[in-house]
CSV table of C-alpha atoms and ligand atoms in Angstrom, one decimal:
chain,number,residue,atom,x,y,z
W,1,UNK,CA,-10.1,12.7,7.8
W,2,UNK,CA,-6.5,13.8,7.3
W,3,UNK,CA,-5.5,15.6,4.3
W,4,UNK,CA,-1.5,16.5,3.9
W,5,UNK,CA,-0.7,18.3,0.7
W,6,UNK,CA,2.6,18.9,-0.4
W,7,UNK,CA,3.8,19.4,3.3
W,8,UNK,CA,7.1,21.4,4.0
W,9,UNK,CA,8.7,22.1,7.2
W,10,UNK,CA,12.0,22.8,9.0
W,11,UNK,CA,13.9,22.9,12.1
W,12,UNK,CA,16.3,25.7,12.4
W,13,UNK,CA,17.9,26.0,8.6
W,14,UNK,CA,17.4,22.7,7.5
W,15,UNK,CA,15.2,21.3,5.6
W,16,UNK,CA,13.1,18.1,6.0
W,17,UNK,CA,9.9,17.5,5.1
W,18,UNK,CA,10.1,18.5,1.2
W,19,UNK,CA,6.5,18.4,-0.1
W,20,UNK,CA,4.8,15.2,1.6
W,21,UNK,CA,1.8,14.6,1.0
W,22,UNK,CA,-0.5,11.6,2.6
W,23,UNK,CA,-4.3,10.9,2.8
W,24,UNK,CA,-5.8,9.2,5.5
W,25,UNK,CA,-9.7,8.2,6.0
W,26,UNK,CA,-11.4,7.3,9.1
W,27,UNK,CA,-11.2,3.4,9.8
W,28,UNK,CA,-7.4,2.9,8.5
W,29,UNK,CA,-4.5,2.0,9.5
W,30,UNK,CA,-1.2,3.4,8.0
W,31,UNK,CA,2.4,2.3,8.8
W,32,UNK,CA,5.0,4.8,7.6
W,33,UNK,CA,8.3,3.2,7.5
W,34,UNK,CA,12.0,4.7,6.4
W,35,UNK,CA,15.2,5.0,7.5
W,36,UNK,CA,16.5,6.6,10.4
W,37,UNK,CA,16.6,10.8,10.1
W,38,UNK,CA,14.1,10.2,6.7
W,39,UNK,CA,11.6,12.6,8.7
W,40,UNK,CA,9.2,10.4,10.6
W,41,UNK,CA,8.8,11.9,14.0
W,42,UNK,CA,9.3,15.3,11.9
W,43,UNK,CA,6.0,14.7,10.8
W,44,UNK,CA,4.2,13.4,13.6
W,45,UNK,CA,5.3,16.7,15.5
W,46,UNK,CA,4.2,18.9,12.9
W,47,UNK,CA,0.9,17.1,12.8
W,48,UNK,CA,0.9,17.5,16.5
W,49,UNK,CA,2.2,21.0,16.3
W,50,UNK,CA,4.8,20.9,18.6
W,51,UNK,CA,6.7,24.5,18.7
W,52,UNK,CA,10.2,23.7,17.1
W,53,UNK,CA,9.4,22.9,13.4
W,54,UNK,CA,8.7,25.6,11.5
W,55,UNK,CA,6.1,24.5,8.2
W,56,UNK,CA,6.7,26.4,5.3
W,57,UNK,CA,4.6,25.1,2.8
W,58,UNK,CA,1.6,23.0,1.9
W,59,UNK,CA,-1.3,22.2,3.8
W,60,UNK,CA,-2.8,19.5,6.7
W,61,UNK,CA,-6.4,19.8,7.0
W,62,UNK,CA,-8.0,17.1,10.0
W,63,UNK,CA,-12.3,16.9,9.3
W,64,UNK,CA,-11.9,19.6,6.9
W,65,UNK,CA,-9.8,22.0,9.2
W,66,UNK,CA,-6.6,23.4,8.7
W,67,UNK,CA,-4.8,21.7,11.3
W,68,UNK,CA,-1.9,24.1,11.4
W,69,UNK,CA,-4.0,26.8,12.5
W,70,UNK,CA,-4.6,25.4,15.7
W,71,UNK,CA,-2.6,25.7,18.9
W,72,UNK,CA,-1.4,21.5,19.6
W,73,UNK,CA,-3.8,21.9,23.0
W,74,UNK,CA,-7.2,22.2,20.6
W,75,UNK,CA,-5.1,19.6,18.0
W,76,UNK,CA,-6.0,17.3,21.0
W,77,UNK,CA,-9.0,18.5,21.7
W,78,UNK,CA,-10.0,18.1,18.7
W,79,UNK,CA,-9.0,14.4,18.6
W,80,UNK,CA,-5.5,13.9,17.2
W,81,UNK,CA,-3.4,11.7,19.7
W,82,UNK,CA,0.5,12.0,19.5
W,83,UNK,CA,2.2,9.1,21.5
W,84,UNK,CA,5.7,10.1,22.3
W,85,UNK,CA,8.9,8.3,20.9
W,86,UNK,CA,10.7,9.3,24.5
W,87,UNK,CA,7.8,9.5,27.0
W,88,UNK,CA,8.8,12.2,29.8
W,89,UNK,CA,9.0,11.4,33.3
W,90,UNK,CA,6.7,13.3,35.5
W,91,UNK,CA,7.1,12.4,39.1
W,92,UNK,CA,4.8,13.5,41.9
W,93,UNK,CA,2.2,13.6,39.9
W,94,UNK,CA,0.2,10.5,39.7
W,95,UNK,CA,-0.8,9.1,36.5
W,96,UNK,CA,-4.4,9.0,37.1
W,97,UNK,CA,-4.7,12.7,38.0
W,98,UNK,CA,-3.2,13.2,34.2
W,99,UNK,CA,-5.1,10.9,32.6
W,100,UNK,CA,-8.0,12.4,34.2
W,101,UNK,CA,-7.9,15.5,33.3
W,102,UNK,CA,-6.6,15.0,29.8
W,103,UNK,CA,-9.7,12.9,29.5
W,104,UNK,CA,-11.7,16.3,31.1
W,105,UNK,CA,-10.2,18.5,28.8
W,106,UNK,CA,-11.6,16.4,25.9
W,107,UNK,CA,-15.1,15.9,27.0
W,108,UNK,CA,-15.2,20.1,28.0
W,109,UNK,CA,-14.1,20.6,24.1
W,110,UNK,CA,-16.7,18.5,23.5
W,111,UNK,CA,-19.2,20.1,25.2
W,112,UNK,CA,-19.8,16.8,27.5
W,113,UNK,CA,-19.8,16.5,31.3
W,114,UNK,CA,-16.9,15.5,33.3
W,115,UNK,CA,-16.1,12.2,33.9
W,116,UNK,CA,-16.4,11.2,37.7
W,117,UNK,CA,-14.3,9.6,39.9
W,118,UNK,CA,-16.0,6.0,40.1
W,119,UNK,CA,-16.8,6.3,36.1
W,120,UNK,CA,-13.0,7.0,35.4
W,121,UNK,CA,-11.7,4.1,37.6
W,122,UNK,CA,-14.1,1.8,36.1
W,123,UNK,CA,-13.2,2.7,32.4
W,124,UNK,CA,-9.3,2.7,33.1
W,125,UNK,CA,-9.1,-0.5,35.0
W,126,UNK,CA,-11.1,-2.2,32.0
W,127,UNK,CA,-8.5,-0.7,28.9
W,128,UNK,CA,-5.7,-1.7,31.7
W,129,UNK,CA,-6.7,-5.6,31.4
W,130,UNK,CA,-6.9,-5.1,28.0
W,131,UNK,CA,-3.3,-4.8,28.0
W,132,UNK,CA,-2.3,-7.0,30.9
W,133,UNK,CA,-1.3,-3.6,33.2
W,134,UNK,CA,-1.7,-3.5,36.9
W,135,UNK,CA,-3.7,-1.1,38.2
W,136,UNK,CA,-1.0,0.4,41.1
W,137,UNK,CA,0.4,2.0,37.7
W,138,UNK,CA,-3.0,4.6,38.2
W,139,UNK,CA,-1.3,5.5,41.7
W,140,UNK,CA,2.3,6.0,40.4
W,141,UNK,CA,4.2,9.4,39.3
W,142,UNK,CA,3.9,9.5,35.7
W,143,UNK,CA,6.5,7.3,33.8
W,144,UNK,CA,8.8,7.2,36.9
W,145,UNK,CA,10.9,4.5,37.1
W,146,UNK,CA,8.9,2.6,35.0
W,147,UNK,CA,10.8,0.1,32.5
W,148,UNK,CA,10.3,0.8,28.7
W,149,UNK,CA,7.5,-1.6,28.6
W,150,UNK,CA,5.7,-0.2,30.8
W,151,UNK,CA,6.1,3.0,29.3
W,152,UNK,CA,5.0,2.3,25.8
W,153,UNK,CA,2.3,0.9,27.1
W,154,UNK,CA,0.7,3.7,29.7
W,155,UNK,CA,1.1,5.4,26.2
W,156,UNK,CA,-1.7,3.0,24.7
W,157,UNK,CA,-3.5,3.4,27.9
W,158,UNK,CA,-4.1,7.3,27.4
W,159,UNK,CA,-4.8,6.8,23.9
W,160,UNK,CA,-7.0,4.3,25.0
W,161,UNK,CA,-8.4,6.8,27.5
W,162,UNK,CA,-8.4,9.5,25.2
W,163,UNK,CA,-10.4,7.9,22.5
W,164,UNK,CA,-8.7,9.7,19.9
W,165,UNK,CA,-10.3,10.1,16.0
W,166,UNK,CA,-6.5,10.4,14.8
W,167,UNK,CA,-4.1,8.4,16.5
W,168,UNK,CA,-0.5,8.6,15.7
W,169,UNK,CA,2.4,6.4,17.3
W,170,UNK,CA,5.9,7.2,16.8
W,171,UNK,CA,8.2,4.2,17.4
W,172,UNK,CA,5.5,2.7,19.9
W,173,UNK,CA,7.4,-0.8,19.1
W,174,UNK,CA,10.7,0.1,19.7
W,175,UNK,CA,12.9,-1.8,22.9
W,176,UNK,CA,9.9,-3.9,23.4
W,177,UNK,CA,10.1,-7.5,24.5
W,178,UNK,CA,8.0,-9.7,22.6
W,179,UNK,CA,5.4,-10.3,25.8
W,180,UNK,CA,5.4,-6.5,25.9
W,181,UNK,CA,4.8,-6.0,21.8
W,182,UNK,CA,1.7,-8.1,21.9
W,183,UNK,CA,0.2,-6.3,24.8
W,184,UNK,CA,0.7,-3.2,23.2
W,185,UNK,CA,-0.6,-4.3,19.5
W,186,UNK,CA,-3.2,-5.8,21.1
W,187,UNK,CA,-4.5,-2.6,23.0
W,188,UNK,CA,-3.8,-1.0,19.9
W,189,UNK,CA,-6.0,-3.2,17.4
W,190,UNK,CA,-8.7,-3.2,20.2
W,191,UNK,CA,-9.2,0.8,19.4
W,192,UNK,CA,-9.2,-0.3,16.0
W,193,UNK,CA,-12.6,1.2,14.5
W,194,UNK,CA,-14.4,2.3,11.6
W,195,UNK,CA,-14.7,6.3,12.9
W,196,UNK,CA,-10.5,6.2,13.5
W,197,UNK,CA,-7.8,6.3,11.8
W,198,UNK,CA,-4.6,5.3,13.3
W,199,UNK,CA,-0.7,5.9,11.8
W,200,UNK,CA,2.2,3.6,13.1
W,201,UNK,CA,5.6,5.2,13.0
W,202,UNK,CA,8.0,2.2,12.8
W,203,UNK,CA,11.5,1.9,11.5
W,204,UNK,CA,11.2,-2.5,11.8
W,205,UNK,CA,8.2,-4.7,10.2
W,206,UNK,CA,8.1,-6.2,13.6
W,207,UNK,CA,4.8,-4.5,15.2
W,208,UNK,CA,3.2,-5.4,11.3
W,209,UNK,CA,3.0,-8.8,12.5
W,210,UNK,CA,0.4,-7.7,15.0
W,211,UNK,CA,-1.3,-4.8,13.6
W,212,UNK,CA,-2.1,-4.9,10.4
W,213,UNK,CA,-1.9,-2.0,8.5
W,214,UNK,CA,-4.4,-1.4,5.6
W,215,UNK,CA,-1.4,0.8,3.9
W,216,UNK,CA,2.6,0.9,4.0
W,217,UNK,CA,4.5,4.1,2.9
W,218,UNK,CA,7.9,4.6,2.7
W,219,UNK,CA,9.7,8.1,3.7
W,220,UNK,CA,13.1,9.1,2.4
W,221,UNK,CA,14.3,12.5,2.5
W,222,UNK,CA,10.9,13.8,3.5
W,223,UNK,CA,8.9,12.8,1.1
W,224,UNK,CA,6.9,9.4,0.9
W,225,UNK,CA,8.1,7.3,-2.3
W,226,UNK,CA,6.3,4.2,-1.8
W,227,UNK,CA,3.1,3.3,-0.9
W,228,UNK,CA,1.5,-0.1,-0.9
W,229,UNK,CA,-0.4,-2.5,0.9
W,230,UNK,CA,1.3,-4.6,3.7
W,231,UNK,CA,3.3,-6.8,1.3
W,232,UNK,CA,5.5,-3.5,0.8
W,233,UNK,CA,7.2,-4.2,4.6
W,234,UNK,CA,7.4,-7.3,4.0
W,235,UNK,CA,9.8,-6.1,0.6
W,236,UNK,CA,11.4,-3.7,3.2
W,237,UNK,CA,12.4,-6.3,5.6
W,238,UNK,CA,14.1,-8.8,3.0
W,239,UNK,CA,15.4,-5.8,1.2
W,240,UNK,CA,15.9,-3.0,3.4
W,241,UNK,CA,16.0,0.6,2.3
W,242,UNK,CA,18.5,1.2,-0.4
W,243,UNK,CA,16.1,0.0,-3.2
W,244,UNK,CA,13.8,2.5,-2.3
W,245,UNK,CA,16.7,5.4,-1.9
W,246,UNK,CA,17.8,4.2,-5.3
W,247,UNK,CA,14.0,4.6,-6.6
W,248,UNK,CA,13.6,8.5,-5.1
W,249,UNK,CA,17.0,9.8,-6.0
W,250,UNK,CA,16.8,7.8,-10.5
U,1,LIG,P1,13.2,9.8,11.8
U,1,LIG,O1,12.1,9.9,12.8
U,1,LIG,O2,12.7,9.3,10.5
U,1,LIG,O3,14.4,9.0,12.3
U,1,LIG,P2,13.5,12.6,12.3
U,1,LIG,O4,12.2,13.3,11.9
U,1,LIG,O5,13.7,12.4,13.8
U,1,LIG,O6,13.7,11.3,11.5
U,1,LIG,O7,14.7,13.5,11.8
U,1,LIG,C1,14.8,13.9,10.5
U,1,LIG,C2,16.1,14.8,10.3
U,1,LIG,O8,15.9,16.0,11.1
U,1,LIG,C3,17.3,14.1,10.8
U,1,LIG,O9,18.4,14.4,9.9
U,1,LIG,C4,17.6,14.8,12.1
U,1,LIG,O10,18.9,14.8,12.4
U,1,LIG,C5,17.0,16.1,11.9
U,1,LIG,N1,16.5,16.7,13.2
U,1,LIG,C6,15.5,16.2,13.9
U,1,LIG,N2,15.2,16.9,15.0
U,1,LIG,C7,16.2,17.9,15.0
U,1,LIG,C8,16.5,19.0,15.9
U,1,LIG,N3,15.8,19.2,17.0
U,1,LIG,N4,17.5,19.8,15.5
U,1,LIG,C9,18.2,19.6,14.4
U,1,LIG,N5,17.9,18.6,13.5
U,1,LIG,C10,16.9,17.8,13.8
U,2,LIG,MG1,14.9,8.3,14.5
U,3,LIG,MG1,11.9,9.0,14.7
């Protein structure tokens, strides 16, 4: 489904991704783990497309699509879900009229009709139970006032919305009490399914107790060093990251 080759991109004159390259197929779950500034939410942006990195090599291809051809509008369109590290505040506008028509954008891409009123309550109350939410969060401004909880998890309610073929989720677990955690790792394995393919940004092998990935790579320096199955963040957690620093840089 996703198809990174030798990735390189920059913001301003630095560099930071230097030739990454990562394969994902529909129906798994990757964790990419590394230390802070290693280039994690660098590449979730790019593969989002968001304006201020500048790729200047390599390729990502999504269904067999050069992904960095496309504006990030059709990226989403198209199916690739980008869950923000800092979700934005957007008050006055309530969060159902968002969801709504983010949903409506997908289905018009899609060529499907638009989901009505009654249809779209019904479908967001049931992924709301899913995850233990209260459904006066519909009728709230987007993110305003809401507690970083509550946050993180009206970000697994639009991916659950969205029904996303890629989803990727930067930092999704971090500042999350543990009630909170399992609410969102369990609306997260719920959308677990063999035609997606989901990639968990973490920095902590916390969230790997509740989902669990099928693979674990490490970044440093903007290029994945490591990859193994989920015994590798468990070798992370006892270890931390300077074995693996050691390993890129011999
Ligand atoms: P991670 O998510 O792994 O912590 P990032 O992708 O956020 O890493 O950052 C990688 C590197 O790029 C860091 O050294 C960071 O300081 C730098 N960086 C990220 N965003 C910007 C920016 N907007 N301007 C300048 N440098 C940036
Ligand atoms: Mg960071
Ligand atoms: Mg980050």
């Amino acid at each position: 489904m996703l198809e990174i080759k030798d990735l390189k991109a920059s913001i301003g004159e630095t560099e930071i991704l230097r030739g990454l390259s990562l394969n994902v197929n529909a129906g798994e779950v990757h964790a990419i783990m590394g230390p802070n500034g290693s280039g994690k939410s660098t590449l979730a942006q790019v593969i989002a497309g968001h304006q201020d990195y500048l790729v200047t090599g390599g390729s990502v291809r999504f269904n067999g699509k050069d992904l960095l051809d496309l504006d990030p509008e059709i990226r989403a369109r198209e199916g690739v879900f980008l869950g923000f590290q800092y979700p934005v505040e957007i008050p006055g506008v309530n969060n159902a009229y968002l969801l709504k028509a983010a949903v409506n954008a997908r289905r018009k891409h899609n060529g499907e009709n638009e989901i009505d009123a009654f249809e779209f309550m019904q479908l967001a109350k049931a992924k709301m139970k899913l995850m233990d939410m209260d459904p006066s969060f519909l009728k709230r401004g987007v993110n305003e006032g809401f507690s970083g909880g509550e946050k993180k998890r009206n970000e697994i309610l639009q991916m659950a919305m969205l029904e996303p073929q890629l989803a990727i989720l930067d930092e999704t677990d971090s500042g999350l009490d543990i009630d909170a955690l399992k609410a969102v790792a369990g609306g997260v394995n719920a959308l677990r399914n063999p035609e997606r393919a989901i990639i968990l940004v973490t920095h902590y092998q916390r969230l790997l107790d509740y989902i669990e990935p099928d693979f674990v790579h490490v970044l440093s320096q903007g290029k994945i060093v490591r990859s193994g199955d989920k015994s590798l963040a468990l070798k992370l957690e006892e270890q931390g990251y300077d074995w693996v620093r050691e390993a890129a840089s011999a």
